[in-house]
XYZ file of C-alpha atoms in Angstrom:
453
model
C -194.242 -56.013 -62.203
C -196.990 -53.067 -61.696
C -196.379 -49.733 -62.888
C -195.798 -47.240 -59.478
C -198.422 -44.825 -58.831
C -196.703 -41.451 -59.328
C -199.480 -40.198 -56.665
C -198.731 -43.114 -54.372
C -197.099 -41.093 -50.847
C -193.194 -40.346 -50.861
C -191.190 -42.314 -48.468
C -187.954 -41.087 -46.791
C -185.627 -42.575 -49.268
C -187.500 -40.667 -51.901
C -187.818 -37.561 -50.128
C -184.209 -37.393 -49.831
C -183.712 -37.858 -53.701
C -186.106 -34.648 -54.580
C -184.485 -31.466 -55.081
C -186.993 -28.343 -53.389
C -188.316 -25.165 -55.768
C -189.827 -22.059 -54.349
C -191.390 -20.452 -57.591
C -191.170 -16.238 -57.172
C -192.223 -15.716 -60.905
C -191.027 -13.498 -63.636
C -189.837 -10.281 -62.754
C -187.996 -7.275 -64.566
C -185.452 -5.787 -63.192
C -182.690 -2.955 -63.699
C -179.696 -4.403 -65.884
C -176.437 -4.785 -63.703
C -174.108 -4.194 -67.452
C -175.660 -1.078 -69.093
C -177.829 -0.111 -66.287
C -180.737 0.034 -68.021
C -183.919 0.155 -65.629
C -186.074 -2.621 -66.236
C -183.917 -3.496 -69.377
C -183.391 -7.563 -67.712
C -186.505 -10.323 -67.972
C -186.118 -13.727 -66.227
C -187.898 -16.122 -64.819
C -186.928 -16.767 -61.101
C -187.507 -19.656 -58.296
C -185.459 -20.076 -55.015
C -184.868 -23.294 -53.113
C -181.906 -24.648 -50.395
C -182.031 -28.224 -51.616
C -180.934 -29.017 -55.266
C -179.242 -31.664 -56.560
C -175.994 -31.297 -58.587
C -177.081 -33.448 -60.976
C -181.275 -31.873 -61.512
C -178.771 -27.981 -61.053
C -176.823 -29.357 -64.220
C -180.180 -30.090 -66.151
C -181.159 -26.873 -65.414
C -177.612 -25.380 -66.720
C -178.171 -26.647 -70.105
C -181.666 -25.524 -70.357
C -180.343 -21.847 -69.418
C -180.374 -21.191 -65.707
C -177.728 -20.016 -63.326
C -178.063 -19.821 -59.446
C -176.801 -16.739 -57.095
C -176.805 -18.365 -54.023
C -180.459 -19.805 -53.084
C -181.695 -17.879 -55.701
C -182.055 -19.926 -59.264
C -182.936 -17.820 -62.583
C -183.245 -18.058 -66.479
C -183.335 -15.010 -68.652
C -185.610 -14.144 -71.000
C -183.044 -13.632 -73.779
C -185.631 -12.178 -76.611
C -186.680 -9.839 -73.902
C -183.778 -8.147 -72.373
C -181.586 -5.540 -72.883
C -177.829 -7.567 -72.993
C -178.919 -11.194 -73.314
C -176.843 -13.554 -70.885
C -175.572 -17.040 -73.012
C -174.782 -20.175 -71.626
C -171.588 -21.243 -72.308
C -169.335 -23.916 -71.934
C -166.092 -25.274 -72.887
C -164.904 -29.192 -73.687
C -162.078 -29.352 -71.117
C -159.493 -31.770 -72.897
C -160.112 -30.215 -75.912
C -159.139 -26.177 -74.049
C -156.364 -24.887 -76.329
C -154.580 -21.994 -74.113
C -154.128 -18.724 -75.966
C -150.421 -17.066 -75.494
C -151.693 -14.255 -73.153
C -152.628 -17.076 -70.881
C -149.771 -19.465 -70.601
C -148.060 -16.427 -69.776
C -150.290 -15.332 -67.325
C -149.272 -19.287 -65.891
C -145.792 -18.975 -66.034
C -145.411 -15.792 -64.814
C -147.081 -16.829 -61.201
C -144.982 -20.025 -61.006
C -141.677 -18.161 -61.590
C -143.117 -15.488 -58.485
C -144.047 -18.395 -56.134
C -140.341 -19.957 -57.111
C -138.638 -17.285 -57.087
C -135.133 -16.625 -59.497
C -133.000 -17.921 -56.767
C -134.788 -21.001 -56.414
C -135.458 -21.773 -60.293
C -131.186 -21.381 -60.639
C -130.298 -23.300 -57.914
C -133.010 -26.380 -58.681
C -131.863 -25.951 -62.260
C -128.486 -27.116 -60.972
C -129.387 -29.358 -58.164
C -132.233 -31.026 -59.851
C -131.926 -30.556 -63.692
C -134.328 -31.613 -66.252
C -133.557 -34.328 -68.762
C -133.114 -33.503 -72.045
C -136.486 -35.135 -73.311
C -138.443 -33.391 -70.651
C -137.458 -30.117 -71.601
C -137.924 -30.634 -75.281
C -141.287 -31.510 -73.855
C -141.984 -28.955 -71.882
C -140.758 -26.858 -74.752
C -143.391 -27.906 -77.236
C -146.429 -28.709 -74.807
C -148.396 -26.778 -72.447
C -149.828 -29.319 -69.982
C -151.920 -27.110 -68.130
C -152.687 -29.922 -65.512
C -149.177 -30.519 -64.785
C -148.074 -26.206 -64.826
C -150.753 -25.527 -62.506
C -149.584 -28.099 -59.941
C -145.564 -27.391 -60.022
C -145.422 -24.387 -57.679
C -148.077 -26.466 -54.980
C -145.552 -26.312 -51.761
C -146.589 -30.423 -51.670
C -144.739 -31.036 -55.196
C -141.747 -28.428 -54.713
C -138.878 -30.386 -55.047
C -136.904 -29.555 -51.671
C -133.107 -30.530 -52.250
C -130.354 -30.534 -49.348
C -128.301 -27.408 -51.141
C -124.972 -28.632 -50.774
C -123.521 -25.423 -50.584
C -125.766 -24.060 -47.678
C -126.378 -27.503 -46.142
C -129.837 -25.991 -45.973
C -132.778 -27.416 -47.423
C -134.040 -25.806 -50.819
C -136.651 -23.312 -50.458
C -139.144 -22.038 -53.089
C -139.422 -17.972 -52.403
C -143.323 -18.751 -51.225
C -145.364 -21.612 -49.844
C -148.440 -21.235 -52.328
C -151.261 -24.248 -51.275
C -154.609 -24.599 -52.343
C -157.235 -27.025 -51.072
C -160.928 -27.867 -51.965
C -163.331 -27.329 -48.797
C -167.235 -26.825 -48.502
C -168.852 -23.626 -49.121
C -168.823 -23.045 -45.754
C -168.430 -19.056 -43.833
C -165.047 -17.882 -41.997
C -163.618 -14.924 -41.191
C -160.998 -14.861 -43.205
C -162.926 -15.828 -46.288
C -165.783 -12.893 -45.679
C -163.109 -10.176 -44.753
C -161.106 -11.039 -47.518
C -165.106 -10.970 -49.922
C -165.498 -7.974 -48.118
C -161.626 -6.323 -49.482
C -162.740 -7.404 -52.806
C -166.191 -5.863 -52.599
C -164.970 -2.605 -51.618
C -161.711 -2.204 -53.598
C -161.976 -3.495 -56.726
C -166.181 -3.060 -57.466
C -166.210 -0.194 -55.523
C -168.922 -0.918 -53.397
C -169.596 0.487 -49.624
C -168.195 -2.161 -47.087
C -171.328 -1.456 -45.000
C -173.426 -3.265 -47.393
C -172.195 -6.994 -47.177
C -172.421 -7.945 -44.021
C -171.938 -12.479 -43.054
C -175.043 -13.230 -43.402
C -175.102 -11.835 -46.772
C -171.745 -13.521 -47.450
C -173.436 -16.769 -46.554
C -176.466 -16.417 -48.589
C -174.598 -15.331 -51.416
C -171.959 -17.222 -51.861
C -172.532 -20.252 -48.883
C -175.588 -21.179 -49.890
C -175.606 -23.745 -52.746
C -176.343 -27.096 -54.235
C -176.074 -30.825 -51.816
C -172.426 -31.432 -51.166
C -171.216 -35.234 -51.688
C -167.634 -36.485 -51.077
C -165.912 -38.246 -53.681
C -165.073 -42.043 -53.017
C -163.033 -44.371 -55.410
C -166.311 -44.450 -57.965
C -167.837 -41.356 -57.821
C -166.805 -37.539 -58.562
C -166.837 -34.905 -55.850
C -170.328 -33.050 -56.568
C -172.015 -29.926 -54.932
C -171.131 -26.409 -54.154
C -167.582 -25.922 -52.651
C -164.220 -23.535 -52.160
C -161.177 -24.025 -53.799
C -158.797 -21.619 -51.549
C -155.669 -20.126 -52.352
C -152.858 -19.432 -49.749
C -150.113 -17.727 -50.472
C -147.453 -18.028 -47.188
C -150.084 -19.228 -45.147
C -152.384 -16.091 -46.177
C -155.850 -16.509 -47.607
C -155.554 -14.642 -51.043
C -158.428 -16.242 -53.262
C -161.324 -18.460 -53.115
C -162.943 -19.724 -56.294
C -166.897 -20.718 -55.479
C -167.759 -23.741 -57.778
C -170.132 -25.893 -58.765
C -169.154 -29.432 -59.151
C -171.761 -31.550 -61.076
C -172.127 -34.604 -62.685
C -170.606 -33.736 -66.320
C -169.195 -30.696 -65.506
C -167.594 -27.663 -63.132
C -169.451 -24.389 -62.827
C -167.857 -21.292 -61.773
C -169.693 -19.561 -59.685
C -167.366 -16.612 -58.276
C -163.746 -15.842 -57.582
C -162.693 -12.983 -55.106
C -159.095 -12.404 -54.570
C -156.874 -10.009 -52.487
C -156.434 -6.737 -54.848
C -152.729 -6.375 -53.231
C -151.935 -9.967 -55.842
C -153.898 -8.072 -59.088
C -151.510 -7.944 -61.249
C -150.763 -11.129 -61.223
C -154.362 -12.032 -62.724
C -155.816 -13.694 -60.643
C -159.117 -14.687 -63.069
C -157.333 -16.458 -65.850
C -155.132 -18.277 -63.560
C -159.017 -19.884 -61.454
C -159.934 -20.192 -65.023
C -156.594 -22.750 -65.793
C -157.217 -23.938 -62.740
C -160.730 -25.505 -62.866
C -160.082 -27.091 -66.352
C -157.257 -28.192 -64.519
C -159.674 -29.880 -62.063
C -162.307 -31.068 -64.609
C -159.341 -32.846 -66.908
C -158.078 -34.571 -64.408
C -161.091 -35.598 -62.312
C -163.052 -36.359 -65.198
C -165.410 -33.934 -65.587
C -166.061 -33.746 -69.624
C -167.168 -29.815 -69.633
C -166.343 -26.432 -68.163
C -168.967 -24.048 -67.610
C -167.681 -20.059 -67.136
C -171.299 -18.619 -66.505
C -173.206 -16.502 -68.952
C -171.570 -14.598 -71.775
C -172.669 -11.255 -72.845
C -171.649 -10.488 -76.250
C -172.675 -6.746 -76.137
C -170.269 -6.047 -72.810
C -166.572 -5.479 -73.486
C -166.087 -6.999 -69.952
C -167.475 -10.810 -70.527
C -165.274 -11.023 -73.531
C -162.595 -12.380 -71.889
C -164.539 -15.433 -72.130
C -164.282 -16.214 -75.390
C -160.618 -16.385 -75.210
C -160.881 -19.598 -73.490
C -161.328 -21.664 -76.609
C -162.885 -23.908 -77.640
C -166.003 -22.636 -76.312
C -169.852 -23.159 -76.675
C -173.144 -21.478 -76.742
C -176.381 -22.727 -75.485
C -179.001 -21.987 -78.016
C -181.699 -20.741 -76.058
C -184.582 -22.331 -77.945
C -182.877 -26.194 -79.553
C -180.660 -26.181 -75.995
C -178.154 -27.432 -78.383
C -174.723 -26.257 -78.559
C -173.093 -23.999 -81.109
C -169.387 -23.243 -81.276
C -169.165 -19.009 -80.471
C -166.933 -18.434 -83.723
C -168.055 -17.978 -87.520
C -171.648 -17.895 -87.932
C -172.672 -17.239 -84.425
C -170.837 -14.531 -83.833
C -171.445 -12.888 -86.558
C -174.799 -12.902 -86.311
C -174.055 -11.697 -82.225
C -172.173 -8.710 -84.424
C -175.779 -7.460 -86.073
C -178.422 -8.521 -83.479
C -178.318 -9.030 -79.321
C -180.743 -12.086 -79.556
C -179.855 -15.155 -81.732
C -181.330 -18.450 -82.170
C -179.083 -20.911 -84.548
C -182.203 -23.557 -84.268
C -184.600 -20.844 -85.118
C -183.023 -19.327 -88.241
C -181.936 -22.468 -89.841
C -185.512 -23.758 -89.289
C -186.534 -20.279 -91.282
C -184.158 -20.436 -94.042
C -185.003 -24.215 -94.851
C -188.419 -23.397 -95.222
C -187.522 -20.700 -98.034
C -186.448 -21.538 -101.292
C -182.966 -19.660 -101.100
C -180.338 -19.551 -98.663
C -180.330 -15.219 -98.984
C -184.286 -15.210 -98.657
C -183.734 -17.545 -95.637
C -181.321 -15.436 -93.930
C -183.281 -12.038 -94.513
C -186.684 -13.474 -93.202
C -184.629 -15.115 -89.925
C -183.410 -11.563 -89.093
C -187.183 -10.237 -89.554
C -188.905 -12.713 -87.493
C -186.825 -11.984 -85.320
C -187.545 -8.164 -85.521
C -191.243 -8.903 -86.000
C -191.869 -10.967 -83.035
C -189.860 -8.888 -80.210
C -191.974 -5.811 -81.730
C -195.288 -7.906 -81.274
C -194.229 -8.446 -77.983
C -193.476 -5.342 -76.766
C -196.757 -3.778 -75.961
C -196.984 -6.536 -73.226
C -196.421 -5.894 -69.585
C -194.589 -8.969 -68.722
C -195.179 -8.882 -65.076
C -199.112 -8.701 -65.604
C -199.492 -12.066 -68.011
C -198.730 -15.435 -68.149
C -195.288 -16.993 -68.940
C -197.181 -18.734 -71.562
C -198.357 -15.688 -73.472
C -194.437 -14.055 -73.563
C -193.315 -16.903 -75.795
C -189.960 -16.551 -73.526
C -187.284 -18.860 -75.399
C -186.809 -22.731 -74.265
C -189.801 -22.745 -71.657
C -192.337 -25.465 -72.888
C -195.989 -23.941 -73.994
C -199.097 -24.648 -72.167
C -200.082 -27.699 -74.053
C -196.569 -29.311 -73.574
C -197.145 -28.627 -69.589
C -200.754 -30.086 -69.314
C -198.887 -33.240 -70.922
C -196.596 -33.691 -67.498
C -199.410 -34.137 -64.938
C -199.017 -32.074 -62.816
C -201.943 -33.054 -60.180
C -198.738 -35.792 -59.429
C -196.112 -32.924 -58.270
C -195.310 -33.257 -55.286
C -196.197 -30.183 -52.767
C -194.245 -29.669 -49.592
C -196.546 -28.689 -46.580
C -195.261 -28.120 -43.138
C -192.625 -30.671 -43.565
C -194.979 -33.550 -45.122
C -195.790 -34.414 -48.659
C -199.073 -34.373 -50.664
C -199.760 -34.152 -54.578
C -201.029 -31.196 -56.297
C -204.047 -32.937 -57.122
C -204.674 -32.777 -52.943
C -205.514 -29.419 -53.299
C -209.096 -28.312 -53.014
C -210.084 -27.249 -56.647
C -207.053 -28.023 -58.571
C -208.824 -29.629 -61.393
C -211.239 -26.106 -62.174
C -207.935 -24.030 -61.503
C -207.041 -22.563 -65.275
C -203.698 -22.905 -65.721
C -202.673 -20.182 -67.909
C -203.650 -17.588 -64.870
C -201.027 -16.275 -63.699
C -202.804 -15.555 -60.269
C -204.150 -19.910 -59.602
C -202.136 -21.465 -57.266
C -202.055 -23.977 -60.914
C -200.933 -20.922 -63.174
C -198.256 -20.705 -60.532
C -196.842 -24.474 -60.727
C -197.571 -24.103 -64.304
C -194.712 -21.715 -65.057
C -192.690 -23.418 -62.528
C -192.912 -26.480 -64.638
C -192.389 -24.654 -67.599
C -189.322 -23.283 -66.934
C -187.642 -26.099 -65.292
C -188.411 -28.555 -67.838
C -189.852 -31.684 -67.581
C -187.118 -33.726 -66.502
C -186.405 -31.818 -62.969
C -190.238 -31.619 -62.881
C -190.180 -35.643 -62.253
C -187.491 -35.347 -59.807
C -188.786 -32.464 -57.386
C -190.898 -30.877 -55.526
C -192.665 -27.708 -54.963
C -192.928 -25.301 -51.884
C -195.608 -23.075 -51.741
C -196.620 -22.042 -48.454
C -194.354 -21.836 -45.311
């Protein structure tokens, strides 16, 4: 069988399978955590057509998205490094405060009168009570107070159906705009984050939380994929929305906004446990809580959902968030255990290696400090987790599809492509090469580029 020609015309079916990326380049911005001017540095791209499997590959290379903007931070040159974290859902072990938060909410929803009468009318078997006392089943507990699961027997005393104090309902729907969602979001942003109400209009909300990954409805063989809204309603009123990206092997938490009137119920903890339960019951292996910033106290709560693993920014392997990694994060902002281990192995003694590992990171930072990030090629920055120029040359960028006015061509079809410098950030080839370096080979092979309107 003849191998396919990578530069053959792209048919309609193949086109539908491609994710589209528009390179926005490397930029410095003010840090939203420590408020440092130009303290955060990232490579950016935009897209309104990314397939969930491709996004999962990007997440596992350190990317995240905000609406239709996708970004990968340069951890080594940022004031508050953003580390990708994930939890193995089946291994989740809740802390006491997490169990307490879920139990408090369940008691609130059911109400003391319902709990008392239900215990009399629908008594639990002894084995069930013993199991409940000794085991915390997060899947059962998040679902037991949903109205469709609450037992509602006829109370012989009142001759009426026994009802819980509140009707609590959860549903997952597409990441679409509604007036109720927008009003709840604006209330949350103004009350919790103290933002001016005029900052957010419907179009801003749509761009931020309703322009995610391509969705696919679940069937008997496949999981639900794409971007979704998990909506929480109490007595018919929308009180919270969790924005989720569902990928082939993971549930990724994008954002949650809720009614500040219910802040005392720790809806952030409740939503995390519900999302872990979703991962378990629907067969997703991992739960991603977004970026972890060790230097930010407000982010430390993410580490309390155990067992958490942190993505090594250079090797793209996963290390447990404890022991060696935590100790090193306490000592310096940027840590790559794979780099530290390689350096330590090259030395005769472990102690000398550890010292040299620290010194190497500091030396690299000092050497790069004089470089103006935005004026040089991405390849000159030695950004962790990005392909080198020689690695990019092996990808055959000339065969990468380019979308122009609704039709696909190949990069090699551009006039002068072969003579363009690959490490010149202002040339078309340089721009395309930087995007390829940041995306990685797997996504490059399944994507196309948009350069021109």
